[in-house]
XYZ file of C-alpha atoms in Angstrom:
537
model
C -0.198 -0.228 -0.113
C 1.232 3.473 -0.807
C 1.941 6.102 1.628
C -0.856 8.233 0.555
C -3.455 5.458 0.960
C -1.957 4.562 4.398
C -2.226 8.025 5.557
C -6.058 8.326 4.072
C -6.755 5.098 6.072
C -5.476 6.178 9.257
C -7.361 9.583 9.229
C -10.282 8.600 11.068
C -12.863 11.251 11.721
C -12.612 10.277 15.369
C -9.035 9.804 15.673
C -7.794 13.198 17.012
C -6.470 11.690 20.525
C -5.057 8.457 18.943
C -1.580 7.960 17.772
C -1.800 4.685 16.240
C -4.202 3.336 13.694
C -6.197 0.200 14.411
C -4.748 -3.005 13.247
C -6.165 -4.583 9.766
C -7.871 -7.373 11.965
C -9.699 -4.934 14.122
C -10.781 -2.889 11.157
C -12.028 -6.053 9.294
C -13.972 -7.089 12.594
C -15.536 -3.552 13.320
C -16.638 -2.045 9.797
C -20.162 -2.374 9.163
C -20.133 -0.558 5.552
C -20.358 -4.191 4.073
C -24.087 -4.388 5.170
C -25.227 -0.957 6.454
C -24.456 0.760 3.193
C -28.045 0.008 2.566
C -29.018 2.827 4.747
C -27.394 5.229 2.489
C -30.358 6.995 1.100
C -31.956 7.354 4.581
C -28.749 8.685 5.797
C -28.665 11.426 3.230
C -32.046 12.412 3.694
C -31.232 12.781 7.707
C -28.214 14.652 6.964
C -30.198 17.012 4.464
C -32.749 17.593 7.196
C -30.129 18.296 9.687
C -28.178 20.681 7.197
C -31.549 22.689 6.714
C -32.097 22.760 10.245
C -28.400 24.085 11.394
C -28.738 26.811 8.762
C -32.104 27.786 10.156
C -30.572 28.126 13.531
C -27.671 30.043 12.325
C -25.307 27.100 13.263
C -23.861 27.254 9.687
C -24.402 29.640 6.792
C -26.863 29.505 4.101
C -24.082 28.813 1.543
C -22.665 26.205 3.446
C -26.033 24.449 3.613
C -26.358 24.621 -0.066
C -22.963 23.142 -0.718
C -23.715 20.274 1.530
C -27.154 19.627 -0.042
C -25.725 19.771 -3.535
C -22.591 17.414 -2.564
C -25.283 15.231 -1.019
C -27.121 15.082 -4.307
C -23.580 14.153 -6.200
C -23.091 11.500 -3.898
C -26.506 9.929 -3.917
C -26.250 9.966 -7.678
C -22.982 8.233 -7.838
C -24.137 5.332 -5.381
C -27.208 4.754 -7.502
C -25.238 5.024 -10.649
C -22.793 2.419 -9.011
C -20.029 4.782 -9.243
C -19.417 5.434 -5.499
C -16.526 3.694 -3.819
C -17.179 2.036 -0.324
C -14.265 2.011 1.561
C -13.758 -0.321 4.642
C -11.177 2.001 6.577
C -14.171 4.541 6.709
C -16.097 1.840 8.892
C -19.876 2.740 8.187
C -22.104 4.303 5.725
C -22.313 7.650 7.677
C -18.544 7.973 7.916
C -18.359 7.068 3.925
C -20.809 9.791 2.978
C -19.451 12.447 5.203
C -15.767 11.742 4.248
C -16.808 11.701 0.462
C -18.697 14.837 1.084
C -15.507 16.250 2.773
C -13.477 15.348 -0.446
C -15.835 16.833 -2.304
C -16.913 20.319 -1.037
C -14.260 20.769 1.788
C -14.577 22.732 5.052
C -18.553 23.210 4.653
C -18.879 19.468 5.214
C -17.063 19.545 8.309
C -20.076 21.262 10.001
C -22.392 18.748 9.035
C -21.545 16.812 12.173
C -22.555 19.742 14.302
C -24.671 18.625 17.400
C -24.719 15.278 15.866
C -23.334 11.677 16.972
C -23.177 8.518 14.921
C -25.397 7.290 17.628
C -28.403 9.349 16.902
C -27.667 9.282 13.357
C -27.753 5.745 12.678
C -30.959 5.536 14.941
C -32.432 8.302 12.535
C -31.357 6.357 9.507
C -32.460 2.908 10.884
C -36.073 4.327 12.132
C -36.626 5.627 8.628
C -35.326 2.379 6.761
C -37.597 0.477 9.018
C -40.552 2.530 8.520
C -40.305 2.095 4.596
C -39.898 -1.628 5.216
C -42.937 -1.635 7.242
C -44.805 0.162 4.221
C -43.051 -2.309 1.570
C -44.405 -5.619 3.517
C -47.761 -4.351 4.295
C -48.160 -3.951 0.364
C -46.800 -7.513 -0.051
C -49.368 -8.709 2.465
C -52.185 -7.028 0.453
C -51.131 -8.930 -2.605
C -51.254 -12.109 -0.971
C -54.450 -11.317 0.429
C -55.820 -10.641 -3.041
C -54.557 -13.506 -4.641
C -56.293 -15.617 -1.929
C -59.402 -13.874 -2.480
C -59.205 -14.613 -6.188
C -58.465 -18.279 -5.609
C -61.410 -18.259 -3.050
C -63.772 -17.060 -5.693
C -62.555 -19.411 -8.381
C -63.664 -22.288 -5.970
C -66.559 -20.933 -4.580
C -69.061 -23.547 -3.095
C -66.327 -26.211 -3.098
C -66.940 -28.235 0.241
C -63.551 -29.803 1.695
C -62.972 -31.700 5.036
C -62.138 -29.445 8.006
C -59.824 -30.933 10.462
C -58.848 -30.856 13.888
C -55.819 -33.129 15.562
C -55.280 -33.684 11.770
C -58.412 -36.053 11.841
C -61.566 -35.325 10.022
C -63.791 -33.147 11.762
C -66.464 -30.903 9.930
C -67.305 -30.154 6.325
C -66.136 -26.372 5.612
C -66.147 -24.194 2.577
C -62.825 -24.091 0.859
C -63.549 -20.062 0.657
C -63.707 -19.924 4.478
C -60.443 -21.598 5.000
C -58.773 -19.430 2.533
C -60.440 -16.480 4.255
C -59.060 -17.437 7.277
C -55.392 -17.133 5.866
C -56.906 -13.476 4.670
C -57.953 -12.509 8.358
C -54.817 -13.713 9.512
C -52.738 -11.690 7.352
C -55.009 -8.646 8.041
C -53.929 -8.878 11.666
C -50.187 -9.345 10.180
C -50.657 -5.739 8.485
C -52.376 -4.509 11.749
C -49.498 -5.220 13.793
C -46.885 -3.806 11.389
C -48.749 -0.456 11.033
C -49.068 -0.266 15.028
C -45.545 -0.805 15.453
C -44.898 1.956 12.651
C -46.716 4.302 14.841
C -44.589 3.780 17.828
C -41.388 3.523 15.759
C -42.025 7.023 13.978
C -40.438 9.194 16.540
C -36.975 10.885 15.726
C -33.839 10.147 17.530
C -32.144 12.965 15.870
C -30.859 15.680 18.327
C -30.044 13.086 21.021
C -26.224 13.316 20.139
C -24.262 10.826 21.908
C -26.563 10.209 24.885
C -26.902 13.282 26.691
C -28.183 16.083 23.945
C -26.488 19.246 23.177
C -25.634 22.408 24.279
C -26.397 24.008 21.033
C -29.588 25.746 19.930
C -31.076 22.858 17.608
C -34.633 22.546 16.547
C -35.570 18.781 16.999
C -39.035 19.485 15.926
C -37.739 20.996 12.602
C -35.749 18.001 11.650
C -38.491 15.645 12.732
C -41.149 17.303 10.670
C -38.752 17.280 7.607
C -38.233 13.374 7.917
C -42.054 12.607 8.356
C -41.650 11.648 11.981
C -44.300 12.306 14.774
C -42.393 14.276 16.931
C -38.767 13.970 18.295
C -37.833 11.294 21.063
C -38.893 12.834 24.598
C -35.504 11.295 26.296
C -32.020 11.473 24.925
C -30.781 8.185 26.800
C -33.734 6.203 25.571
C -33.606 7.587 21.897
C -29.889 6.072 21.478
C -30.055 2.928 23.676
C -33.434 1.319 23.068
C -33.962 -1.242 20.238
C -37.593 -2.040 21.081
C -39.078 -0.659 17.776
C -36.703 -3.134 15.964
C -37.807 -6.162 18.473
C -41.303 -5.253 17.791
C -40.950 -4.993 14.229
C -39.219 -8.668 13.940
C -41.762 -10.009 16.386
C -44.537 -9.015 13.689
C -42.154 -10.318 11.164
C -42.145 -13.636 12.880
C -45.905 -13.880 13.330
C -46.225 -13.461 9.605
C -43.690 -16.097 9.185
C -45.505 -18.498 11.114
C -48.746 -17.856 9.336
C -47.195 -18.400 5.943
C -45.367 -21.664 7.174
C -48.916 -22.892 8.184
C -50.247 -22.329 4.952
C -47.321 -23.769 3.477
C -47.716 -27.006 5.316
C -51.186 -27.362 4.537
C -50.693 -26.913 0.746
C -47.553 -29.300 0.833
C -49.573 -31.707 2.606
C -52.731 -31.274 0.149
C -50.368 -31.411 -2.747
C -49.286 -35.358 -1.495
C -50.373 -38.488 -3.406
C -52.132 -38.868 0.026
C -54.335 -36.030 -0.014
C -54.226 -35.011 -3.673
C -56.548 -31.957 -2.880
C -54.214 -29.539 -5.177
C -51.973 -29.591 -8.008
C -49.438 -26.721 -8.395
C -48.883 -25.696 -11.951
C -45.361 -26.494 -13.548
C -44.294 -22.823 -13.135
C -44.384 -23.163 -9.263
C -42.941 -26.653 -8.919
C -39.716 -28.376 -9.078
C -38.460 -31.823 -9.778
C -35.901 -34.437 -8.559
C -32.414 -35.114 -9.893
C -33.030 -39.122 -9.666
C -36.717 -39.597 -9.815
C -38.101 -38.552 -13.176
C -41.862 -38.990 -11.967
C -41.462 -35.947 -9.141
C -43.230 -32.818 -9.065
C -42.523 -31.082 -5.711
C -44.265 -28.118 -4.011
C -40.828 -26.728 -3.327
C -41.695 -22.822 -3.012
C -44.097 -23.654 -0.139
C -41.789 -26.022 1.404
C -39.246 -23.187 1.585
C -41.579 -20.861 3.169
C -42.133 -23.199 5.575
C -38.302 -23.853 6.182
C -37.372 -19.871 6.041
C -39.880 -19.411 8.655
C -37.286 -20.474 11.194
C -34.887 -18.110 9.806
C -37.294 -15.063 10.539
C -37.869 -16.487 14.111
C -34.192 -16.768 14.516
C -33.600 -13.110 13.318
C -35.744 -12.030 16.220
C -34.097 -14.290 18.786
C -30.710 -13.001 17.725
C -31.901 -9.639 18.502
C -33.545 -10.536 21.848
C -30.166 -11.771 23.214
C -28.386 -8.946 21.641
C -30.242 -6.390 23.741
C -30.649 -8.801 26.904
C -28.356 -7.345 29.502
C -26.995 -4.154 27.991
C -26.478 -1.230 30.048
C -27.650 2.345 29.214
C -26.717 4.044 26.776
C -25.107 3.029 23.442
C -23.076 0.028 23.408
C -21.205 -1.103 20.309
C -22.845 -4.531 20.619
C -25.868 -2.652 19.042
C -24.081 -2.582 15.628
C -25.122 -6.126 15.370
C -28.864 -4.919 15.065
C -29.081 -4.389 11.298
C -28.051 -7.708 9.688
C -30.727 -9.558 11.377
C -33.252 -6.710 10.673
C -32.192 -6.736 6.858
C -32.357 -10.584 6.634
C -35.568 -10.459 8.208
C -37.234 -8.012 5.931
C -35.587 -9.448 2.604
C -36.855 -12.900 3.658
C -40.416 -12.064 4.616
C -40.841 -10.202 1.468
C -39.584 -13.239 -0.494
C -42.108 -15.692 1.415
C -45.066 -13.072 0.676
C -44.106 -12.834 -2.642
C -43.768 -16.439 -3.617
C -46.972 -17.211 -1.547
C -49.084 -15.010 -3.638
C -47.235 -16.323 -6.849
C -48.112 -19.892 -5.781
C -51.623 -19.114 -4.826
C -52.230 -17.682 -8.220
C -50.715 -21.162 -9.806
C -52.552 -23.785 -8.011
C -55.406 -25.850 -9.007
C -58.067 -27.643 -6.520
C -58.999 -31.133 -7.439
C -62.644 -30.842 -7.006
C -63.483 -34.376 -7.937
C -60.744 -35.816 -5.803
C -61.897 -33.868 -2.733
C -65.750 -34.651 -3.631
C -64.821 -38.382 -3.572
C -62.893 -38.143 -0.025
C -65.543 -36.400 1.625
C -67.669 -39.146 2.869
C -65.204 -40.574 5.015
C -65.187 -39.380 8.803
C -68.404 -38.731 9.636
C -68.093 -34.999 9.182
C -71.945 -34.601 9.603
C -72.169 -35.939 12.868
C -71.882 -32.579 15.002
C -74.738 -31.351 12.630
C -76.730 -34.521 13.599
C -76.172 -33.442 17.283
C -77.432 -29.935 16.700
C -80.501 -31.469 15.239
C -81.350 -33.432 18.507
C -80.529 -30.039 20.558
C -83.403 -28.397 18.207
C -85.561 -31.452 19.224
C -85.186 -30.487 22.774
C -82.418 -32.958 23.789
C -79.610 -31.737 26.120
C -76.611 -31.503 24.167
C -74.414 -33.753 26.145
C -77.098 -36.607 25.611
C -77.179 -35.605 21.990
C -73.392 -36.300 21.946
C -74.083 -39.748 23.285
C -76.853 -40.504 20.975
C -74.906 -39.420 17.901
C -71.697 -41.526 19.021
C -73.727 -44.449 19.384
C -75.038 -43.669 15.490
C -71.413 -43.358 14.489
C -70.634 -46.691 16.374
C -73.132 -48.251 14.168
C -72.166 -46.689 11.095
C -68.576 -47.945 11.841
C -69.773 -51.586 12.267
C -71.938 -51.378 9.312
C -69.180 -49.564 7.086
C -71.700 -47.039 6.168
C -72.260 -43.298 6.688
C -74.715 -41.547 8.974
C -76.774 -40.826 5.806
C -77.324 -44.506 4.874
C -78.636 -45.347 8.287
C -82.633 -46.176 8.031
C -84.960 -44.167 10.024
C -85.558 -47.379 12.153
C -81.868 -47.923 12.849
C -81.696 -44.361 14.170
C -84.722 -44.873 15.929
C -83.508 -48.079 17.538
C -80.919 -45.857 19.441
C -83.248 -42.961 20.284
C -86.987 -42.528 19.290
C -86.817 -38.936 18.703
C -85.419 -39.157 15.150
C -87.900 -38.182 12.454
C -88.002 -38.329 8.686
C -86.489 -34.415 8.801
C -83.244 -35.723 10.179
C -82.110 -36.518 6.759
C -81.956 -32.924 5.663
C -79.146 -32.614 8.414
C -77.127 -35.628 7.002
C -74.434 -35.624 4.396
C -72.052 -32.635 3.855
C -74.155 -30.616 1.557
C -77.033 -30.450 4.006
C -74.495 -30.139 6.941
C -73.003 -26.865 5.377
C -76.265 -25.568 4.827
C -77.296 -25.774 8.661
C -74.321 -23.384 9.591
C -75.710 -20.002 10.501
C -73.594 -18.335 13.173
C -71.554 -15.274 12.670
C -68.473 -15.906 11.264
C -69.286 -19.687 10.429
C -68.405 -21.659 7.189
C -72.032 -21.018 5.887
C -72.172 -19.869 2.511
C -74.023 -16.742 3.330
C -70.852 -15.871 5.543
C -68.438 -17.314 3.356
C -69.331 -16.018 0.170
C -71.988 -13.202 -0.365
C -70.256 -12.331 -2.398
C -66.370 -12.854 -1.165
C -65.201 -9.546 -2.166
C -68.075 -7.687 -0.095
C -67.362 -10.027 2.945
C -63.617 -8.892 2.648
C -64.265 -5.193 2.475
C -66.893 -5.378 5.067
C -64.652 -7.650 7.434
C -61.162 -6.486 8.160
C -59.617 -4.234 5.158
C -61.498 -1.177 6.105
C -60.630 -1.522 9.827
C -60.978 1.854 11.323
C -58.182 1.132 13.735
C -55.742 1.034 10.888
C -57.148 4.117 9.589
C -56.670 5.725 12.644
C -53.147 4.171 12.779
C -52.316 5.877 9.641
C -53.864 9.132 10.086
C -51.826 9.648 13.423
C -48.424 9.741 11.285
C -50.317 12.090 8.909
C -50.790 10.060 5.948
C -53.523 10.827 3.364
C -56.029 8.322 2.018
C -55.946 9.147 -1.213
C -56.207 6.349 -3.968
C -53.116 5.841 -5.924
C -52.843 4.942 -9.670
C -54.287 1.706 -10.318
C -51.279 0.373 -12.001
C -47.808 0.944 -10.997
C -44.620 -1.341 -11.394
C -42.373 -2.391 -8.581
C -38.960 -3.642 -10.001
C -38.431 -7.280 -8.762
C -42.106 -7.297 -7.476
C -43.831 -7.651 -10.812
C -46.699 -5.641 -12.097
C -49.233 -4.991 -9.562
C -52.262 -4.433 -12.205
C -54.075 -7.391 -11.157
C -54.989 -5.394 -8.282
C -57.072 -3.146 -10.090
C -60.230 -4.528 -8.830
C -58.843 -4.150 -5.239
C -57.947 -0.435 -5.776
C -61.252 0.173 -7.068
C -63.416 -1.556 -4.487
C -61.330 -0.972 -1.127
C -59.423 1.865 0.355
C -56.498 0.494 -0.971
C -54.843 4.135 0.179
C -53.869 2.430 3.416
C -51.011 0.637 2.003
C -50.576 1.715 -1.371
C -49.959 5.259 -0.725
C -47.391 4.697 1.704
C -45.691 2.176 -0.828
C -45.511 4.897 -3.470
C -43.423 6.996 -1.190
C -40.998 4.144 -0.613
C -41.184 2.233 -4.017
C -37.125 2.518 -4.086
C -36.969 0.389 -0.725
C -39.085 -2.370 -2.219
C -37.055 -3.020 -5.192
C -33.849 -2.837 -2.969
C -35.168 -5.606 -0.415
C -36.158 -7.851 -3.213
C -32.996 -7.485 -5.266
C -30.560 -7.502 -1.913
C -28.632 -4.768 -3.696
C -29.244 -1.991 -1.258
C -29.732 0.100 -4.240
C -33.345 1.077 -4.891
C -35.076 1.991 -8.240
C -37.722 4.518 -8.228
C -41.320 3.568 -9.005
């Protein structure tokens, strides 16, 4: 290494009191630029807001501010063009950008770090990044919900066995099962939006831990960055990562829900069930067994859920026992978050893709329905309507099932005399309750699998159910988002066309998720590509 390069490496921005440079091993071990460069856009956003505030407070001149803003614009363009050189000896995204700004514009750049520490700077970047990540994930959740609703509509009226303990239990409409997934995903979106409200506070101005003696205006920077307000306590602002823990907890619950969907669909695609067939476009084969057609995407969804949960556990253990305020341990908070977000977006995307490319084998399902006496509980309800106490009804139907087992027949195949031999209360109208088709018709409770509740029509059910939840509106309103319908069709690089959502945009208040996604479209592209460099929508 030549002397100029060596000198450049030694010139740490924090190196005033040090007489020796760090060893190469320490430099390699402590650097974070290899992954935190993903924060570049948010770091530049924060620096723009901070420089404008410093000028407004007369802590730098307007000309210095303008030089800084112009320099930051140039650096951002270099990064997005792939021309920026990230240097390990400059440690992290903040010092890489600040040092490059100093190289570019000279002395004015040295004023940018006035009343700012990397402690509050990185937390500002990270909160902005997580806010955008939540917006992107919510959009992916909505896309999967739409795919499930479309799949439910396609199979409207199809009865499938419902299971408890993996044993045949009661008949349910397939659309009812698919809409159960939609409900779970809606709560997932709600958790993310609630988390978004709590994380949307600005740490900038907390500095290292105690604040600053300079007359800054934290409310100005907070407003400029779209935060609700500055954080009230400077120690809390730089030391806590509960917003990350909450975010990864919400992601973990999403992952568990997706894993359960994956398990059911993998099982249903097996020869033993044969209830669904994935298309070739979402299946893979075997290197040795030529007949195999595997639902690998959903197997990996099931497998990657462990990774997302592991990311949460890593952060929980990382934060355990840390004294206040900032500790270098917290540098390790970012990689699990980046991994969790990238993984969950991929899981949601491929689950939606899979849902759009499967066929339910209706004839196979119909042939499988008679097994398991799925109408037994409906028969018990019949007896209750005849005035028999439920526990007594349960016992009577249990004996009827035992008779069916001995005769190898179904409940509907028992003659009226055979039923009356168990209890004389049975009348001819009992056959209106027997068989899965009749059983489905008898459900009437709110939220049940009755056709009037599961498809009347499905879209209307979805709209009136959860997606216009006023709680979610409140969450968005509290962070000053407007409910304006975005364009019906737009493209997110790496995510694919969302034009198939046009009916969804038209019929639902899609502004809840889509309007936010439009603000952060660059982020979605970068998450999916893993490049850390976004493409504007």
